[in-house]
Amino acid sequence: METFYEVMRRQGISRRSFLKFCSLTAAAMGLGPQFAGKIAHAMENKPRIPVLWLHGLECTCCTESFIRSAHPLAKDVILSMISLDYDDTIMAAAGHQAEAALEEVIEKYKGNYIVAVEGNPPLNEDGMFCIVGGKPFVDQLRHATEHCKAIISWGSCASYGCVQAAKPNPTQATPVHKVISGKPIIKVPGCPPIAEVMTAVITYMLTFDKLPELDRTGRPKMFYSQRIHDKCYRRPHFDAGQFVESFDDEGARKGYCLYKVGCKGPTTYNACSTIRWNEGTSFPIQAGHGCFGCSEDGFWDKGSWYARLTDIKAFGVETNADAVGTAAAAAVGTAVAAHAAASVVKRLASKGE
Amino acid sequence: MSSETGDARDLRMHSEPAVYVYEAPVRIWHWVNALAITVLAITGYFIGQPPPSVPGEATFNFLFGYIRFAHFAAGYVLAIFFLLRIYWAFVGNRHARELFLPPIFKAEFWDGVIHELKWYLFIAKEPRKHVGHNPLAMLAMHIMFVWGTIFMIITGFALYGEGTGMGTWQYDYFSSWVLPLFGQSMDVHTWHRVGMWWLVIFAMIHIYAAIREDIMSRQSLISSMISGWRTFRDPNRKPGDEI
Ligand code: HEM
Ligand code: HEM
Ligand code: SF4
């Protein structure tokens, strides 16, 4: 089988660009510069890893972000690494031809290919809410992952369920790890996630013959070990106690911290504040809008994106910690006052005896 | 200062019968703990609902940083003193264990709880006398305070570990399993905040009950937590005697 390097050269990527990609990827993974050479060597000599890219219930924002991602040169590299074998959204083949390509990869590279899943399978009504090639998507997913080497749950849909799994989740959209078992699953949450993570994961597996280190919830540590807040450039305003109180105030113009208007940077693990988006142009907080935590589990179900205290949903009511707390404290305070009054009355009465 | 402290041995000839109940470590712990929780509740409240923005350059201000610092410092004090208090439950007198091990398998304990409830509901005419905590207090302190505090320490260090990062003991021993257990970081924040209200409510009831009983139950309460001695104001009755 050919190598990634051969594929890239065939696609018109210069050797110079290829080497740049290797050093960028080494940097993105937090490896030292000497690893760029190691990566280049692996890409030149080892047979490439085929990738099947499946699409379930999704909005395609992952692919959208992907094809206009990052460094322009990385984009070509990414596409030649990822969408060679099967990707129904951007591949040239369609219909039966496309399905045949899928079967061919499964047959030919049994146990060696990676399945990237964008979106997730809805399980309600036997999976009829998402049909691919005339069959429920969940069938395609089970079939394609049966002989794969590893699965990349690409985006919040595949990792956690995302908007289609938000309450009440009518189609019973279910994240990949709850449907498929017995395969290593790498979660790359985000709505959409950062494209560099995908190439980095594949490059890492090729170079080191193992999965990158994952945290307890299955996310690659090298991209998800810190919160947005840890590297946010507005952080000095946070520590100083300077907050945007509303989106059109003086603080907003001065670029104060967005904490009070609901920024979820302090609770969101992702690399946006370091890698940023669209060729490193910007990221939500830089554009003046708080992070809303798109790479965290269940972010649609936590109440307003513009409130710091998020909702608790229990016993069919929606409320937040302070609403519960002040109500309970007021009730107890009233009870205490009433009890104190009754105690005084009792004491006076018993004195009179 | 050890377990041989019997009630009889410690009865002193005194105008009022008195028993040495709370040893110095327990008393010191109580007041340090009360102070730490007060600081934690106030700073914690502001962490979720920050005060109005301060004017000036960010370089010259560190208000929110100080609020958070005070919270974390008090958090450490709370946690370390809590561990010391557990240690003292092993080596201290028997009253040092009441907080952690209320005798819930004894019928007389529950009888005491019911009597105490009746006393608070103005049904019983007189309270019983207790050398240590009264049974209802023991139960409330154990359930609300001990478990509430354990919950706050665990979730607190899980949040703290997020800042210190992977590879630190705070992250590895706390955040790494607490965050997935609750779902995600935001949920831990929310429940940590609910925990604050839980302890605030405990403190309200606790302080009210302490003051009330000090006045109404004819035995010393607040001064016992300061001096260690429980005094009884009915000289003709011995401690432990019930009505
Ligand atoms: C009785 C004990 C405690 C109380 C009442 C308390 C209260 C609070 C409250 C109300 C918050 C704000 C939650 C939110 O809205 O996000 C908070 C945050 C926090 N607490 Fe505590 N806490 C306690 C113990 C601790 C302990 C033992 C630690 C460990 C060092 C700790 C560490 C933290 C951290 C790291 C945060 C998050 C700060 C941030 O997001 O900037 N807490 N606490
Ligand atoms: C002005 C404030 C306070 C006063 C006057 C006070 C008073 C007392 C008194 C009189 C006792 C002994 C009760 C007895 O003899 O049965 C006691 C015990 C205790 N208090 Fe407080 N208290 C205060 C604040 C707090 C706070 C804020 C907390 C924590 C939330 C707290 C937690 C406890 C605990 C856990 C015990 C049991 C001690 C043990 O068994 O070792 N107290 N307090
Ligand atoms: S804007 Fe958000 S991420 Fe940045 S410092 Fe403020 S709270 Fe943290």
XYZ file of C-alpha atoms and ligand atoms in Angstrom:
690
model
C 0.000 0.000 0.000
C 1.187 3.497 -0.745
C 2.355 5.942 1.922
C 0.760 9.248 2.941
C 3.734 10.995 1.416
C 3.145 9.403 -1.971
C -0.514 10.347 -1.856
C 0.299 13.932 -1.003
C 2.859 14.265 -3.752
C 0.375 12.812 -6.196
C -2.128 15.450 -5.063
C 0.341 18.194 -5.874
C 1.587 19.021 -2.403
C 5.223 20.115 -2.492
C 7.863 18.494 -0.332
C 8.340 21.811 1.384
C 4.670 21.975 2.329
C 4.829 18.388 3.492
C 7.708 19.149 5.843
C 5.928 22.220 7.134
C 2.932 20.068 7.906
C 5.138 17.653 9.849
C 6.574 20.370 12.062
C 3.183 22.054 12.563
C 1.682 18.767 13.614
C 4.548 18.023 15.986
C 4.021 21.439 17.543
C 0.256 20.993 17.776
C 0.787 17.720 19.612
C 3.143 19.381 22.034
C 6.121 17.335 20.869
C 9.616 18.731 20.452
C 10.995 19.820 17.056
C 12.993 16.605 16.710
C 9.700 14.751 16.296
C 8.995 16.514 13.015
C 11.664 14.310 11.449
C 10.207 11.225 13.036
C 6.772 12.099 11.711
C 8.142 12.764 8.209
C 9.926 9.435 8.272
C 6.775 7.574 9.227
C 4.701 9.370 6.608
C 7.265 8.499 3.945
C 7.787 4.875 4.827
C 4.812 3.348 6.562
C 1.722 2.330 4.623
C -0.962 4.958 5.066
C -3.904 4.376 7.391
C -7.174 4.283 5.478
C -9.980 6.377 6.975
C -13.691 5.837 6.533
C -15.646 8.941 7.349
C -19.249 8.166 8.245
C -22.018 10.718 8.600
C -24.966 10.096 10.899
C -27.482 12.523 12.339
C -25.552 15.768 12.080
C -25.511 19.291 10.673
C -22.216 18.920 8.766
C -20.636 21.785 10.670
C -17.748 19.461 11.472
C -17.001 18.959 7.762
C -17.647 22.637 7.085
C -15.077 23.682 9.617
C -12.758 21.015 8.349
C -12.584 22.075 4.734
C -11.845 25.674 5.585
C -9.667 24.918 8.494
C -6.377 25.994 9.752
C -3.387 26.648 7.685
C -4.227 26.600 3.979
C -1.511 24.066 3.296
C -2.652 21.885 6.160
C -6.087 21.868 4.596
C -4.854 20.068 1.486
C -2.871 17.689 3.591
C -5.855 17.012 5.795
C -8.083 16.301 2.854
C -5.591 13.974 1.258
C -5.153 12.158 4.536
C -8.767 11.803 5.500
C -11.121 11.660 2.595
C -9.409 9.277 0.241
C -11.447 6.232 0.888
C -14.973 7.127 1.879
C -16.628 10.365 2.887
C -20.096 10.673 1.451
C -20.255 14.451 1.830
C -17.166 15.377 -0.125
C -16.172 12.325 -2.152
C -16.550 12.284 -5.924
C -18.344 8.974 -6.081
C -22.028 8.767 -5.213
C -24.778 6.195 -4.804
C -23.836 2.574 -5.394
C -20.292 3.480 -6.309
C -19.790 5.126 -2.939
C -21.226 2.176 -1.055
C -18.984 -0.140 -3.048
C -15.951 1.937 -2.019
C -16.940 1.498 1.604
C -17.216 -2.284 1.237
C -13.911 -2.437 -0.548
C -12.030 -0.693 2.258
C -13.615 -2.886 4.892
C -12.704 -6.004 2.904
C -9.201 -4.993 1.933
C -7.919 -3.424 5.148
C -9.654 -5.514 7.792
C -8.408 -4.514 11.249
C -6.266 -1.682 9.910
C -8.536 1.180 9.045
C -9.917 3.987 11.188
C -13.571 4.957 11.270
C -14.255 8.630 11.836
C -17.857 9.243 12.810
C -19.512 12.600 12.399
C -22.994 12.768 13.901
C -24.638 9.942 15.742
C -27.190 7.182 15.268
C -30.792 7.819 16.366
C -32.121 4.609 17.851
C -35.816 5.366 18.096
C -38.160 3.641 15.584
C -35.416 1.141 14.773
C -33.116 3.895 13.616
C -35.469 5.150 10.882
C -34.670 8.807 11.598
C -31.386 8.574 9.735
C -31.131 6.512 6.566
C -27.909 6.097 4.618
C -27.904 4.070 1.409
C -31.406 2.771 2.145
C -30.542 1.426 5.573
C -30.607 2.884 9.088
C -27.342 4.623 9.860
C -26.870 2.560 12.974
C -26.513 -0.545 10.756
C -23.846 1.094 8.640
C -22.043 2.185 11.790
C -22.073 -1.305 13.278
C -20.990 -2.848 10.008
C -18.149 -0.407 9.344
C -16.749 -0.481 12.862
C -16.790 -4.250 13.204
C -13.316 -4.665 11.730
C -11.820 -1.264 12.350
C -8.714 -0.483 14.344
C -10.098 2.514 16.197
C -12.985 4.958 16.099
C -12.736 8.710 16.171
C -15.933 10.246 17.533
C -15.704 13.443 15.591
C -17.551 16.363 17.151
C -19.985 16.722 20.039
C -22.709 14.719 18.239
C -20.619 11.593 18.047
C -19.008 12.180 21.440
C -21.987 13.243 23.544
C -25.128 13.570 21.440
C -25.231 17.362 21.015
C -28.338 19.224 19.878
C -30.277 16.260 18.497
C -29.852 14.550 21.858
C -30.935 17.635 23.825
C -33.980 17.062 25.986
C -36.400 15.529 25.169
C -34.359 13.822 22.433
C -37.303 12.609 20.320
C -35.207 10.490 17.949
C -33.179 9.000 20.781
C -29.943 10.186 19.227
C -27.156 8.298 20.985
C -23.421 8.965 21.087
C -21.163 6.408 19.432
C -19.630 4.945 22.583
C -23.068 3.939 23.828
C -23.741 1.944 20.668
C -20.383 0.404 19.829
C -18.317 -1.509 22.340
C -15.004 -3.331 22.225
C -13.185 -0.769 20.056
C -10.933 2.046 21.174
C -12.895 5.274 20.822
C -11.219 8.650 20.694
C -13.587 11.501 21.444
C -12.968 14.820 19.787
C -15.849 16.940 21.089
C -16.651 20.414 19.848
C -19.398 21.921 17.756
C -17.467 21.888 15.488
C -14.163 20.503 16.750
C -10.741 21.725 15.714
C -9.552 20.111 12.479
C -5.903 19.840 13.475
C -6.884 17.359 16.139
C -7.967 14.841 13.499
C -4.746 14.900 11.493
C -2.720 14.953 14.678
C -4.447 11.833 15.969
C -3.947 9.956 12.696
C -0.349 11.121 12.365
C 0.325 10.096 15.937
C -1.072 6.621 15.396
C 0.988 6.224 12.245
C 4.220 7.485 13.803
C 4.076 5.768 17.163
C 1.907 2.730 16.385
C -0.385 3.439 19.308
C -3.307 5.625 20.314
C -2.506 9.034 21.734
C -2.923 9.292 25.487
C -6.557 9.794 26.430
C -8.131 11.219 29.571
C -10.745 9.334 31.567
C -13.533 10.398 29.295
C -11.650 9.395 26.137
C -10.380 12.735 24.836
C -6.784 13.084 23.608
C -4.936 14.765 26.442
C -2.759 16.848 24.207
C -5.735 18.902 23.055
C -8.203 18.626 25.917
C -6.128 18.898 29.062
C -6.748 22.587 29.602
C -9.729 24.861 29.743
C -10.373 27.820 27.463
C -10.102 29.966 30.581
C -6.563 28.745 31.354
C -5.178 30.322 28.201
C -7.705 33.094 27.597
C -6.219 36.462 26.773
C -8.991 38.210 28.781
C -7.901 36.416 31.924
C -6.157 39.455 33.492
C -9.552 41.201 33.537
C -11.066 38.177 35.249
C -8.458 38.247 37.994
C -8.763 42.012 38.310
C -12.533 41.750 38.688
C -13.397 43.622 35.499
C -16.418 42.174 33.793
C -18.703 42.915 30.882
C -22.083 43.476 32.538
C -24.060 43.680 29.297
C -23.042 43.379 25.688
C -23.157 47.069 24.857
C -21.500 48.557 27.902
C -18.178 50.262 28.445
C -16.598 47.032 29.683
C -17.556 45.248 26.472
C -15.804 47.936 24.446
C -12.749 47.678 26.645
C -12.563 43.936 26.183
C -13.287 42.946 29.772
C -13.864 39.361 30.860
C -17.181 37.826 29.712
C -17.750 35.747 32.859
C -20.825 37.630 34.024
C -22.514 37.367 30.643
C -22.215 33.624 30.869
C -18.791 32.732 29.468
C -18.252 28.989 29.994
C -14.500 29.201 29.409
C -13.796 28.219 33.031
C -15.602 24.920 32.604
C -14.765 24.033 29.011
C -11.897 21.822 27.941
C -10.713 22.657 24.450
C -7.865 24.270 22.550
C -9.689 27.270 20.989
C -7.845 29.887 22.999
C -4.492 28.557 21.765
C -5.099 27.180 18.240
C -8.065 29.449 17.404
C -10.112 29.217 14.222
C -9.977 30.013 10.529
C -6.258 30.164 10.115
C -5.827 31.350 13.657
C -7.894 34.470 13.003
C -10.103 34.478 16.053
C -12.264 32.494 18.442
C -15.592 33.334 20.087
C -14.195 35.216 23.078
C -11.961 37.295 20.836
C -15.074 38.234 18.873
C -16.700 39.491 22.087
C -19.025 36.582 22.809
C -18.567 34.241 25.733
C -17.620 30.632 25.203
C -20.746 28.529 25.523
C -19.019 25.264 26.213
C -19.766 23.412 22.954
C -17.210 20.712 23.712
C -18.772 19.780 27.049
C -21.317 17.052 27.637
C -24.933 18.209 27.520
C -24.200 21.876 26.874
C -27.640 22.392 25.318
C -29.400 21.376 28.499
C -27.791 23.650 31.047
C -29.972 26.703 30.604
C -29.009 30.090 29.223
C -25.679 30.606 27.519
C -25.719 34.126 28.883
C -25.996 33.317 32.572
C -23.145 32.378 34.860
C -25.293 30.191 37.110
C -26.642 27.379 35.011
C -29.833 25.439 35.439
C -30.459 22.427 37.566
C -33.078 20.207 36.031
C -34.601 17.914 38.562
C -38.104 16.766 39.414
C -39.415 18.474 36.300
C -38.436 21.972 37.379
C -35.772 24.254 36.052
C -33.994 26.455 38.488
C -30.508 27.444 39.557
C -28.502 26.933 42.728
C -29.096 30.406 44.127
C -32.833 30.294 43.497
C -33.062 27.005 45.379
C -30.687 28.226 48.068
C -32.275 31.584 48.791
C -35.758 30.072 48.828
C -34.700 27.358 51.258
C -32.721 29.783 53.420
C -35.669 32.189 53.517
C -38.024 29.377 54.513
C -35.664 28.215 57.249
C -35.091 31.802 58.376
C -38.823 32.376 58.686
C -39.234 29.119 60.572
C -36.410 30.070 62.921
C -37.920 33.495 63.588
C -41.358 31.984 64.236
C -39.845 29.370 66.500
C -37.906 32.011 68.397
C -41.064 34.044 68.879
C -42.960 30.987 70.093
C -40.106 30.218 72.475
C -40.257 33.685 73.965
C -43.996 33.369 74.442
C -43.535 30.025 76.127
C -40.912 31.397 78.462
C -43.033 34.355 79.420
C -45.981 32.067 80.006
C -44.000 29.708 82.196
C -42.559 32.609 84.190
C -46.045 33.677 85.010
C -46.886 30.285 86.470
C -7.199 14.216 77.682
C -8.094 10.705 76.875
C -10.901 8.255 76.919
C -10.735 7.625 80.635
C -12.664 10.849 81.093
C -15.672 9.504 82.926
C -18.531 11.732 83.819
C -18.088 11.001 87.501
C -14.389 11.667 87.566
C -14.866 15.030 86.039
C -17.653 16.148 88.250
C -16.219 18.944 90.289
C -17.532 20.444 93.420
C -19.006 23.507 91.909
C -21.982 25.601 92.602
C -23.439 24.064 89.466
C -22.554 20.513 88.454
C -20.079 20.644 85.606
C -18.567 18.122 83.274
C -15.554 18.556 81.037
C -16.929 17.704 77.603
C -15.123 19.478 74.772
C -11.367 19.166 74.890
C -9.238 22.014 73.642
C -8.581 20.561 70.156
C -12.308 20.178 69.582
C -12.966 23.734 70.671
C -10.178 25.207 68.621
C -11.318 23.183 65.657
C -14.905 24.363 66.108
C -14.064 28.025 65.919
C -11.479 27.714 63.159
C -13.968 25.677 61.194
C -16.781 28.174 61.770
C -14.524 30.975 60.563
C -13.332 29.023 57.517
C -16.882 28.193 56.487
C -17.936 31.805 56.876
C -15.087 32.921 54.623
C -15.815 30.117 52.154
C -19.510 30.906 51.932
C -18.963 34.639 51.397
C -16.134 34.313 48.872
C -17.867 31.357 47.198
C -21.024 33.385 46.775
C -19.039 36.081 44.997
C -17.241 33.563 42.798
C -20.578 32.710 41.198
C -22.053 36.242 41.408
C -19.099 38.605 41.078
C -19.247 42.122 42.542
C -19.474 45.107 40.140
C -16.438 45.712 37.945
C -13.568 47.690 39.395
C -12.308 50.690 37.433
C -8.734 51.193 36.238
C -6.138 49.086 34.538
C -6.155 45.316 34.952
C -2.492 45.430 35.913
C -3.231 47.333 39.106
C -6.243 45.318 40.215
C -6.556 41.827 41.575
C -9.919 41.866 43.347
C -11.326 38.666 41.924
C -7.950 37.037 42.314
C -7.970 37.872 46.030
C -11.520 36.633 46.460
C -10.580 33.340 44.884
C -7.332 33.184 46.825
C -9.165 33.675 50.112
C -11.543 30.912 49.083
C -8.802 28.451 48.281
C -6.798 29.297 51.398
C -9.875 28.854 53.589
C -10.631 25.650 51.672
C -7.262 24.246 52.633
C -7.752 25.304 56.249
C -11.157 23.645 56.291
C -9.851 20.414 54.794
C -6.752 20.160 56.992
C -8.652 20.926 60.187
C -11.314 18.440 59.192
C -8.650 15.738 58.920
C -7.252 16.755 62.303
C -10.749 16.582 63.750
C -11.131 13.033 62.440
C -7.813 12.151 64.035
C -9.056 13.589 67.303
C -12.138 11.392 67.125
C -9.774 8.446 67.547
C -7.659 9.787 70.380
C -9.998 12.229 72.108
C -12.683 11.555 74.711
C -15.930 9.855 73.831
C -17.679 13.118 73.077
C -15.165 13.697 70.312
C -16.671 10.734 68.493
C -20.330 11.768 68.689
C -20.065 13.920 65.600
C -18.887 11.054 63.430
C -20.619 8.078 65.011
C -24.076 8.863 66.299
C -25.305 5.653 68.015
C -28.060 5.049 65.500
C -28.422 1.388 66.424
C -29.495 2.134 69.968
C -33.184 2.479 70.702
C -32.574 5.024 73.460
C -30.859 7.263 70.922
C -33.970 7.412 68.791
C -36.073 7.856 71.898
C -33.880 10.863 72.631
C -34.327 12.200 69.100
C -38.085 11.982 69.476
C -38.032 13.637 72.854
C -35.889 16.431 71.490
C -38.258 16.904 68.568
C -41.137 17.151 71.011
C -39.196 19.711 72.978
C -38.700 21.809 69.868
C -42.346 21.440 68.923
C -43.319 22.725 72.377
C -44.907 19.396 73.265
C -42.430 18.268 75.895
C -42.348 20.552 78.889
C -38.717 20.172 79.757
C -35.638 19.175 77.810
C -33.528 16.251 78.870
C -30.007 16.883 79.925
C -27.135 15.592 77.911
C -23.475 15.644 78.671
C -22.498 15.578 74.989
C -24.682 16.749 72.135
C -28.358 16.060 72.381
C -29.418 13.218 70.052
C -31.214 15.450 67.550
C -28.209 17.743 67.329
C -25.969 14.745 66.859
C -28.076 13.543 63.981
C -28.300 16.949 62.303
C -24.600 17.592 62.732
C -23.698 14.214 61.350
C -25.965 14.296 58.326
C -25.848 17.963 57.447
C -22.444 19.021 58.644
C -20.165 15.973 58.314
C -21.465 14.759 54.984
C -21.978 18.284 53.709
C -18.378 19.110 54.506
C -17.025 15.923 52.951
C -19.018 16.750 49.827
C -17.661 20.292 49.750
C -14.071 19.167 50.239
C -14.282 16.601 47.455
C -16.038 18.856 44.950
C -13.920 21.818 46.049
C -10.663 20.040 45.381
C -12.037 18.718 42.099
C -12.610 22.327 41.002
C -9.253 23.333 42.373
C -7.537 20.567 40.414
C -8.885 22.045 37.206
C -6.713 25.058 37.811
C -3.605 23.176 38.923
C -3.965 20.885 35.925
C -3.427 17.266 34.944
C -0.562 15.569 36.726
C -1.115 17.364 40.034
C -2.502 15.432 42.988
C -5.578 17.658 43.132
C -6.431 16.732 39.563
C -5.476 13.079 39.761
C -7.158 12.314 43.086
C -10.182 14.562 42.718
C -10.957 16.176 39.346
C -10.177 13.099 37.266
C -13.090 11.113 38.685
C -15.368 13.792 40.117
C -15.874 15.655 36.830
C -17.078 12.605 34.847
C -19.168 11.514 37.824
C -21.171 14.744 37.780
C -21.151 14.999 33.973
C -18.898 17.964 33.457
C -17.169 20.795 35.242
C -20.217 23.073 35.158
C -22.307 20.525 37.038
C -19.668 20.279 39.739
C -19.803 24.074 40.104
C -23.573 23.979 40.379
C -23.636 21.274 43.042
C -20.751 22.849 44.933
C -22.924 25.923 45.081
C -25.960 23.976 46.244
C -23.669 22.517 48.914
C -22.923 26.028 50.127
C -26.618 26.672 50.696
C -26.923 23.344 52.466
C -24.226 24.365 54.940
C -25.590 27.886 55.273
C -28.928 26.416 56.274
C -27.213 24.095 58.724
C -25.374 27.063 60.248
C -28.603 29.080 60.585
C -30.382 26.305 62.427
C -27.292 25.409 64.410
C -26.590 28.895 65.689
C -30.232 29.505 66.487
C -30.493 26.213 68.344
C -27.279 26.881 70.260
C -28.483 30.263 71.461
C -31.966 29.045 72.226
C -30.829 25.996 74.152
C -28.319 28.060 76.019
C -31.201 30.112 77.329
C -33.962 27.541 77.564
C -32.445 24.152 78.284
C -30.882 24.969 81.644
C -27.481 23.709 80.599
C -24.606 25.648 79.146
C -24.004 25.517 75.404
C -22.043 28.378 73.958
C -19.755 28.756 76.936
C -19.135 24.988 76.758
C -17.760 25.426 73.296
C -15.459 28.116 74.652
C -14.342 26.646 77.991
C -15.046 22.977 77.429
C -17.182 22.663 80.583
C -20.841 21.813 80.484
C -22.624 23.258 83.471
C -26.112 22.420 84.595
C -28.306 24.945 86.209
C -30.456 22.633 88.332
C -28.159 21.818 91.212
C -30.478 19.176 92.603
C -30.285 17.072 89.465
C -27.261 15.158 88.342
C -26.142 15.164 84.712
C -27.632 12.288 82.789
C -30.656 12.280 85.045
C -33.781 12.622 83.121
C -37.075 13.969 84.003
C -17.902 24.719 53.243
C -17.090 24.720 52.317
C -17.208 25.458 50.999
C -18.149 26.344 50.545
C -19.377 26.851 51.263
C -17.775 26.707 49.196
C -18.497 27.542 48.367
C -18.211 27.769 47.041
C -19.063 28.447 46.113
C -20.432 28.984 46.434
C -18.423 28.485 44.910
C -18.943 29.097 43.632
C -19.542 28.019 42.790
C -19.989 28.567 41.461
O -20.988 29.264 41.399
O -19.314 28.270 40.476
C -17.164 27.848 45.070
C -16.235 27.669 44.063
C -15.028 27.024 44.260
N -14.606 26.417 45.428
Fe -15.579 26.256 47.143
N -16.617 26.067 48.870
C -16.234 25.294 49.956
C -15.138 24.490 50.064
C -14.124 24.447 49.140
C -12.899 23.700 49.302
C -12.543 22.821 50.495
C -12.165 23.921 48.181
C -10.810 23.350 47.882
C -9.737 24.055 47.865
C -12.943 24.794 47.302
C -12.543 25.228 46.063
C -13.344 25.914 45.186
C -12.972 26.205 43.826
C -11.658 25.814 43.144
C -14.026 26.893 43.250
C -14.101 27.400 41.807
C -13.509 28.734 41.689
C -13.614 29.290 40.295
O -14.325 28.739 39.458
O -12.989 30.307 40.045
N -14.127 25.101 47.919
N -17.059 27.411 46.383
C -21.650 32.104 66.081
C -21.554 30.936 65.571
C -21.604 29.605 66.299
C -21.948 29.284 67.576
C -22.409 30.224 68.686
C -21.801 27.877 67.718
C -22.053 27.160 68.875
C -21.847 25.825 69.046
C -22.087 25.113 70.246
C -22.626 25.724 71.509
C -21.777 23.813 70.021
C -21.906 22.701 71.029
C -23.257 22.102 70.896
C -23.511 21.121 72.006
O -22.912 21.265 73.051
O -24.333 20.220 71.822
C -21.354 23.683 68.687
C -20.938 22.522 68.087
C -20.678 22.408 66.741
N -20.734 23.440 65.806
Fe -21.050 25.369 66.173
N -21.413 27.340 66.521
C -21.281 28.384 65.631
C -20.924 28.283 64.317
C -20.750 27.084 63.655
C -20.574 26.967 62.256
C -20.570 28.130 61.242
C -20.440 25.650 61.992
C -20.254 24.975 60.670
C -21.043 25.156 59.650
C -20.508 24.929 63.242
C -20.394 23.561 63.374
C -20.449 22.890 64.574
C -20.212 21.489 64.722
C -19.876 20.520 63.583
C -20.329 21.178 66.088
C -20.105 19.822 66.721
C -18.756 19.832 67.344
C -18.258 18.462 67.708
O -19.045 17.569 68.046
O -17.045 18.295 67.665
N -20.709 25.843 64.246
N -21.408 24.936 68.088
S -13.678 35.628 28.917
Fe -14.274 33.579 29.640
S -12.485 32.284 29.332
Fe -11.796 34.406 29.177
S -11.110 34.927 31.257
Fe -13.256 35.558 31.124
S -14.400 33.765 31.876
Fe -12.333 33.057 31.418
